[in-house]
């Protein structure tokens, strides 16, 4: 990896996300905004950088994982020349690092109770990161909150907990969309010019513990992106998006 140009592989536009180590990322993006591929590349780089860390990757329905997050993370390992270190299996659907024993666990949110009690069989490893892909598919905010709380416990020095939720927005009233729009108002001019809006903010979260309400601060990165961030698109692709933008903006 030391010989790779990360910018050549990843491209531009996601530097804030790439370097963010706060608690929660909510990323809303149009098709072909390269958000999923960028997220997958970043997870694989972080797993290399933090050899005791493990990742939990999720979608609302378990049987959609193989052709989405599993495929994206396997692709990212190949792009970063890490595929010799990782074994991606289809049964069970998971990935294991042959050197460090790190795990990428793939789970459907159709049974979140099993996720809430998830644990690793290697005491040297820590489950500190989670990825909710196509988070718009989730119907219940309570599921999202409780799964995020499953990332708990002491971490090795320098490690950090983080959840990333990525999605294509289809309804303004969905709870995951409102987590962005309650604080970051989409600006059509900025999005047209730059292809993104982003905001780092601190949110106060209340958690009940032993009959008491504990207040905690959660640092968030909120992002709205579109296809203009994807320099890997062809001119024909861009022309299609501009045509669609005029015909059906949403």
PDB file of C-alpha atoms in Angstrom, residues 27-174:
ATOM      1  CA  UNK A  27     -23.870  10.406   4.050  1.00  0.00           C
ATOM      2  CA  UNK A  28     -26.663  11.101   1.588  1.00  0.00           C
ATOM      3  CA  UNK A  29     -25.726  10.845  -2.060  1.00  0.00           C
ATOM      4  CA  UNK A  30     -27.144  10.443  -5.523  1.00  0.00           C
ATOM      5  CA  UNK A  31     -26.329   7.474  -7.707  1.00  0.00           C
ATOM      6  CA  UNK A  32     -22.753   7.494  -9.036  1.00  0.00           C
ATOM      7  CA  UNK A  33     -21.527   9.886  -6.345  1.00  0.00           C
ATOM      8  CA  UNK A  34     -18.912   7.151  -5.612  1.00  0.00           C
ATOM      9  CA  UNK A  35     -19.914   7.190  -1.940  1.00  0.00           C
ATOM     10  CA  UNK A  36     -20.137   3.394  -1.494  1.00  0.00           C
ATOM     11  CA  UNK A  37     -16.840   2.728  -3.234  1.00  0.00           C
ATOM     12  CA  UNK A  38     -15.131   5.501  -1.243  1.00  0.00           C
ATOM     13  CA  UNK A  39     -16.528   4.138   2.028  1.00  0.00           C
ATOM     14  CA  UNK A  40     -15.363   0.610   1.152  1.00  0.00           C
ATOM     15  CA  UNK A  41     -11.849   1.831   0.276  1.00  0.00           C
ATOM     16  CA  UNK A  42     -11.649   3.792   3.509  1.00  0.00           C
ATOM     17  CA  UNK A  43     -12.720   0.794   5.629  1.00  0.00           C
ATOM     18  CA  UNK A  44     -10.105  -1.442   4.042  1.00  0.00           C
ATOM     19  CA  UNK A  45      -7.396   1.170   4.589  1.00  0.00           C
ATOM     20  CA  UNK A  46      -8.445   1.653   8.225  1.00  0.00           C
ATOM     21  CA  UNK A  47      -8.473  -2.104   8.830  1.00  0.00           C
ATOM     22  CA  UNK A  48      -4.883  -2.195   7.591  1.00  0.00           C
ATOM     23  CA  UNK A  49      -3.956   0.782   9.745  1.00  0.00           C
ATOM     24  CA  UNK A  50      -5.626  -0.580  12.912  1.00  0.00           C
ATOM     25  CA  UNK A  51      -4.763  -4.306  13.049  1.00  0.00           C
ATOM     26  CA  UNK A  52      -6.999  -5.082  16.055  1.00  0.00           C
ATOM     27  CA  UNK A  53     -10.129  -3.441  14.640  1.00  0.00           C
ATOM     28  CA  UNK A  54     -13.120  -5.237  13.118  1.00  0.00           C
ATOM     29  CA  UNK A  55     -16.043  -3.988  11.035  1.00  0.00           C
ATOM     30  CA  UNK A  56     -19.753  -4.792  11.094  1.00  0.00           C
ATOM     31  CA  UNK A  57     -21.362  -4.178   7.677  1.00  0.00           C
ATOM     32  CA  UNK A  58     -25.165  -4.185   7.386  1.00  0.00           C
ATOM     33  CA  UNK A  59     -28.194  -3.772   5.195  1.00  0.00           C
ATOM     34  CA  UNK A  60     -31.868  -3.988   6.091  1.00  0.00           C
ATOM     35  CA  UNK A  61     -32.245  -7.444   4.530  1.00  0.00           C
ATOM     36  CA  UNK A  62     -29.462  -9.964   4.877  1.00  0.00           C
ATOM     37  CA  UNK A  63     -29.789 -11.582   1.436  1.00  0.00           C
ATOM     38  CA  UNK A  64     -28.908  -8.292  -0.304  1.00  0.00           C
ATOM     39  CA  UNK A  65     -25.414  -8.186   1.214  1.00  0.00           C
ATOM     40  CA  UNK A  66     -23.481 -10.350  -1.227  1.00  0.00           C
ATOM     41  CA  UNK A  67     -24.062  -8.141  -4.265  1.00  0.00           C
ATOM     42  CA  UNK A  68     -23.520  -4.857  -2.431  1.00  0.00           C
ATOM     43  CA  UNK A  69     -21.338  -4.296   0.658  1.00  0.00           C
ATOM     44  CA  UNK A  70     -19.579  -7.683   0.446  1.00  0.00           C
ATOM     45  CA  UNK A  71     -18.745  -7.099  -3.220  1.00  0.00           C
ATOM     46  CA  UNK A  72     -17.691  -3.471  -2.587  1.00  0.00           C
ATOM     47  CA  UNK A  73     -15.317  -4.396   0.241  1.00  0.00           C
ATOM     48  CA  UNK A  74     -13.814  -7.260  -1.748  1.00  0.00           C
ATOM     49  CA  UNK A  75     -13.307  -4.860  -4.671  1.00  0.00           C
ATOM     50  CA  UNK A  76     -11.674  -2.332  -2.316  1.00  0.00           C
ATOM     51  CA  UNK A  77      -9.249  -4.965  -1.005  1.00  0.00           C
ATOM     52  CA  UNK A  78      -8.205  -5.704  -4.569  1.00  0.00           C
ATOM     53  CA  UNK A  79      -7.814  -2.015  -5.450  1.00  0.00           C
ATOM     54  CA  UNK A  80      -5.534  -1.498  -2.436  1.00  0.00           C
ATOM     55  CA  UNK A  81      -3.542  -4.678  -3.189  1.00  0.00           C
ATOM     56  CA  UNK A  82      -4.727  -6.234   0.078  1.00  0.00           C
ATOM     57  CA  UNK A  83      -6.593  -9.179  -1.445  1.00  0.00           C
ATOM     58  CA  UNK A  84      -3.734 -11.582  -0.600  1.00  0.00           C
ATOM     59  CA  UNK A  85      -4.276 -10.752   3.095  1.00  0.00           C
ATOM     60  CA  UNK A  86      -8.055 -11.140   3.133  1.00  0.00           C
ATOM     61  CA  UNK A  87     -10.263 -14.158   2.508  1.00  0.00           C
ATOM     62  CA  UNK A  88     -13.829 -13.294   1.488  1.00  0.00           C
ATOM     63  CA  UNK A  89     -16.210 -16.241   1.901  1.00  0.00           C
ATOM     64  CA  UNK A  90     -19.812 -16.614   0.772  1.00  0.00           C
ATOM     65  CA  UNK A  91     -20.839 -19.249   3.306  1.00  0.00           C
ATOM     66  CA  UNK A  92     -20.742 -17.811   5.862  1.00  0.00           C
ATOM     67  CA  UNK A  93     -20.743 -14.352   4.357  1.00  0.00           C
ATOM     68  CA  UNK A  94     -17.713 -12.759   5.995  1.00  0.00           C
ATOM     69  CA  UNK A  95     -14.102 -11.711   5.474  1.00  0.00           C
ATOM     70  CA  UNK A  96     -11.088 -12.736   7.544  1.00  0.00           C
ATOM     71  CA  UNK A  97      -7.599 -11.304   7.556  1.00  0.00           C
ATOM     72  CA  UNK A  98      -5.156 -14.197   7.254  1.00  0.00           C
ATOM     73  CA  UNK A  99      -2.429 -12.357   9.167  1.00  0.00           C
ATOM     74  CA  UNK A 100      -4.233 -10.560  11.993  1.00  0.00           C
ATOM     75  CA  UNK A 101      -7.465 -12.640  12.212  1.00  0.00           C
ATOM     76  CA  UNK A 102      -9.492  -9.414  11.863  1.00  0.00           C
ATOM     77  CA  UNK A 103     -13.097  -9.906  10.803  1.00  0.00           C
ATOM     78  CA  UNK A 104     -15.582  -8.117   8.607  1.00  0.00           C
ATOM     79  CA  UNK A 105     -19.001  -9.352   9.701  1.00  0.00           C
ATOM     80  CA  UNK A 106     -22.008  -9.025   7.375  1.00  0.00           C
ATOM     81  CA  UNK A 107     -25.469  -8.935   8.938  1.00  0.00           C
ATOM     82  CA  UNK A 108     -29.026  -8.116   7.956  1.00  0.00           C
ATOM     83  CA  UNK A 109     -31.041  -5.775  10.137  1.00  0.00           C
ATOM     84  CA  UNK A 110     -34.094  -8.011   9.770  1.00  0.00           C
ATOM     85  CA  UNK A 111     -33.018  -9.535  13.125  1.00  0.00           C
ATOM     86  CA  UNK A 112     -31.245  -6.757  14.997  1.00  0.00           C
ATOM     87  CA  UNK A 113     -31.390  -8.655  18.326  1.00  0.00           C
ATOM     88  CA  UNK A 114     -28.658 -10.981  17.070  1.00  0.00           C
ATOM     89  CA  UNK A 115     -26.547  -7.966  16.153  1.00  0.00           C
ATOM     90  CA  UNK A 116     -27.044  -6.297  19.537  1.00  0.00           C
ATOM     91  CA  UNK A 117     -25.433  -9.298  21.236  1.00  0.00           C
ATOM     92  CA  UNK A 118     -22.697  -9.861  18.657  1.00  0.00           C
ATOM     93  CA  UNK A 119     -19.229 -10.667  19.986  1.00  0.00           C
ATOM     94  CA  UNK A 120     -15.801 -11.680  18.711  1.00  0.00           C
ATOM     95  CA  UNK A 121     -14.141 -14.955  19.674  1.00  0.00           C
ATOM     96  CA  UNK A 122     -10.660 -13.399  19.692  1.00  0.00           C
ATOM     97  CA  UNK A 123      -9.986 -11.277  22.822  1.00  0.00           C
ATOM     98  CA  UNK A 124      -7.268  -9.299  20.998  1.00  0.00           C
ATOM     99  CA  UNK A 125      -9.784  -7.902  18.501  1.00  0.00           C
ATOM    100  CA  UNK A 126     -12.334  -5.122  18.965  1.00  0.00           C
ATOM    101  CA  UNK A 127     -15.541  -4.423  17.057  1.00  0.00           C
ATOM    102  CA  UNK A 128     -15.337  -0.670  16.749  1.00  0.00           C
ATOM    103  CA  UNK A 129     -16.803   0.242  13.340  1.00  0.00           C
ATOM    104  CA  UNK A 130     -20.167  -0.228  11.645  1.00  0.00           C
ATOM    105  CA  UNK A 131     -21.483   0.510   8.156  1.00  0.00           C
ATOM    106  CA  UNK A 132     -25.216   0.855   7.437  1.00  0.00           C
ATOM    107  CA  UNK A 133     -25.335   0.664   3.637  1.00  0.00           C
ATOM    108  CA  UNK A 134     -28.582   1.748   1.945  1.00  0.00           C
ATOM    109  CA  UNK A 135     -29.658   3.003   5.361  1.00  0.00           C
ATOM    110  CA  UNK A 136     -32.822   4.382   3.784  1.00  0.00           C
ATOM    111  CA  UNK A 137     -34.124   0.793   3.793  1.00  0.00           C
ATOM    112  CA  UNK A 138     -34.343   0.892   7.595  1.00  0.00           C
ATOM    113  CA  UNK A 139     -37.830   1.679   8.813  1.00  0.00           C
ATOM    114  CA  UNK A 140     -37.162   1.893  12.537  1.00  0.00           C
ATOM    115  CA  UNK A 141     -34.933   4.530  14.141  1.00  0.00           C
ATOM    116  CA  UNK A 142     -34.861   2.414  17.298  1.00  0.00           C
ATOM    117  CA  UNK A 143     -33.080  -0.372  15.399  1.00  0.00           C
ATOM    118  CA  UNK A 144     -30.459   2.069  14.138  1.00  0.00           C
ATOM    119  CA  UNK A 145     -29.826   3.480  17.618  1.00  0.00           C
ATOM    120  CA  UNK A 146     -29.618   0.101  19.329  1.00  0.00           C
ATOM    121  CA  UNK A 147     -27.259  -1.383  16.761  1.00  0.00           C
ATOM    122  CA  UNK A 148     -24.981   1.644  17.093  1.00  0.00           C
ATOM    123  CA  UNK A 149     -24.922   1.044  20.851  1.00  0.00           C
ATOM    124  CA  UNK A 150     -23.557  -2.473  20.248  1.00  0.00           C
ATOM    125  CA  UNK A 151     -20.200  -0.833  19.503  1.00  0.00           C
ATOM    126  CA  UNK A 152     -19.077  -0.569  23.091  1.00  0.00           C
ATOM    127  CA  UNK A 153     -16.276  -1.407  25.486  1.00  0.00           C
ATOM    128  CA  UNK A 154     -12.727  -0.251  26.023  1.00  0.00           C
ATOM    129  CA  UNK A 155     -10.621   0.351  22.931  1.00  0.00           C
ATOM    130  CA  UNK A 156      -6.862   0.106  22.454  1.00  0.00           C
ATOM    131  CA  UNK A 157      -5.053   3.435  22.618  1.00  0.00           C
ATOM    132  CA  UNK A 158      -5.544   5.452  19.446  1.00  0.00           C
ATOM    133  CA  UNK A 159      -8.573   3.451  18.246  1.00  0.00           C
ATOM    134  CA  UNK A 160     -12.030   4.995  17.812  1.00  0.00           C
ATOM    135  CA  UNK A 161     -15.677   3.980  17.482  1.00  0.00           C
ATOM    136  CA  UNK A 162     -17.558   5.101  14.377  1.00  0.00           C
ATOM    137  CA  UNK A 163     -20.743   4.298  12.499  1.00  0.00           C
ATOM    138  CA  UNK A 164     -21.282   5.246   8.857  1.00  0.00           C
ATOM    139  CA  UNK A 165     -24.761   5.366   7.303  1.00  0.00           C
ATOM    140  CA  UNK A 166     -24.923   5.802   3.524  1.00  0.00           C
ATOM    141  CA  UNK A 167     -27.996   5.999   1.320  1.00  0.00           C
ATOM    142  CA  UNK A 168     -29.773   7.392  -1.725  1.00  0.00           C
ATOM    143  CA  UNK A 169     -32.575   9.598  -0.353  1.00  0.00           C
ATOM    144  CA  UNK A 170     -36.117   8.989  -1.548  1.00  0.00           C
ATOM    145  CA  UNK A 171     -38.353  10.574   1.113  1.00  0.00           C
ATOM    146  CA  UNK A 172     -37.696  13.728   3.091  1.00  0.00           C
ATOM    147  CA  UNK A 173     -39.563  12.484   6.163  1.00  0.00           C
ATOM    148  CA  UNK A 174     -37.434   9.375   6.717  1.00  0.00           C
TER     149      UNK A 174
END
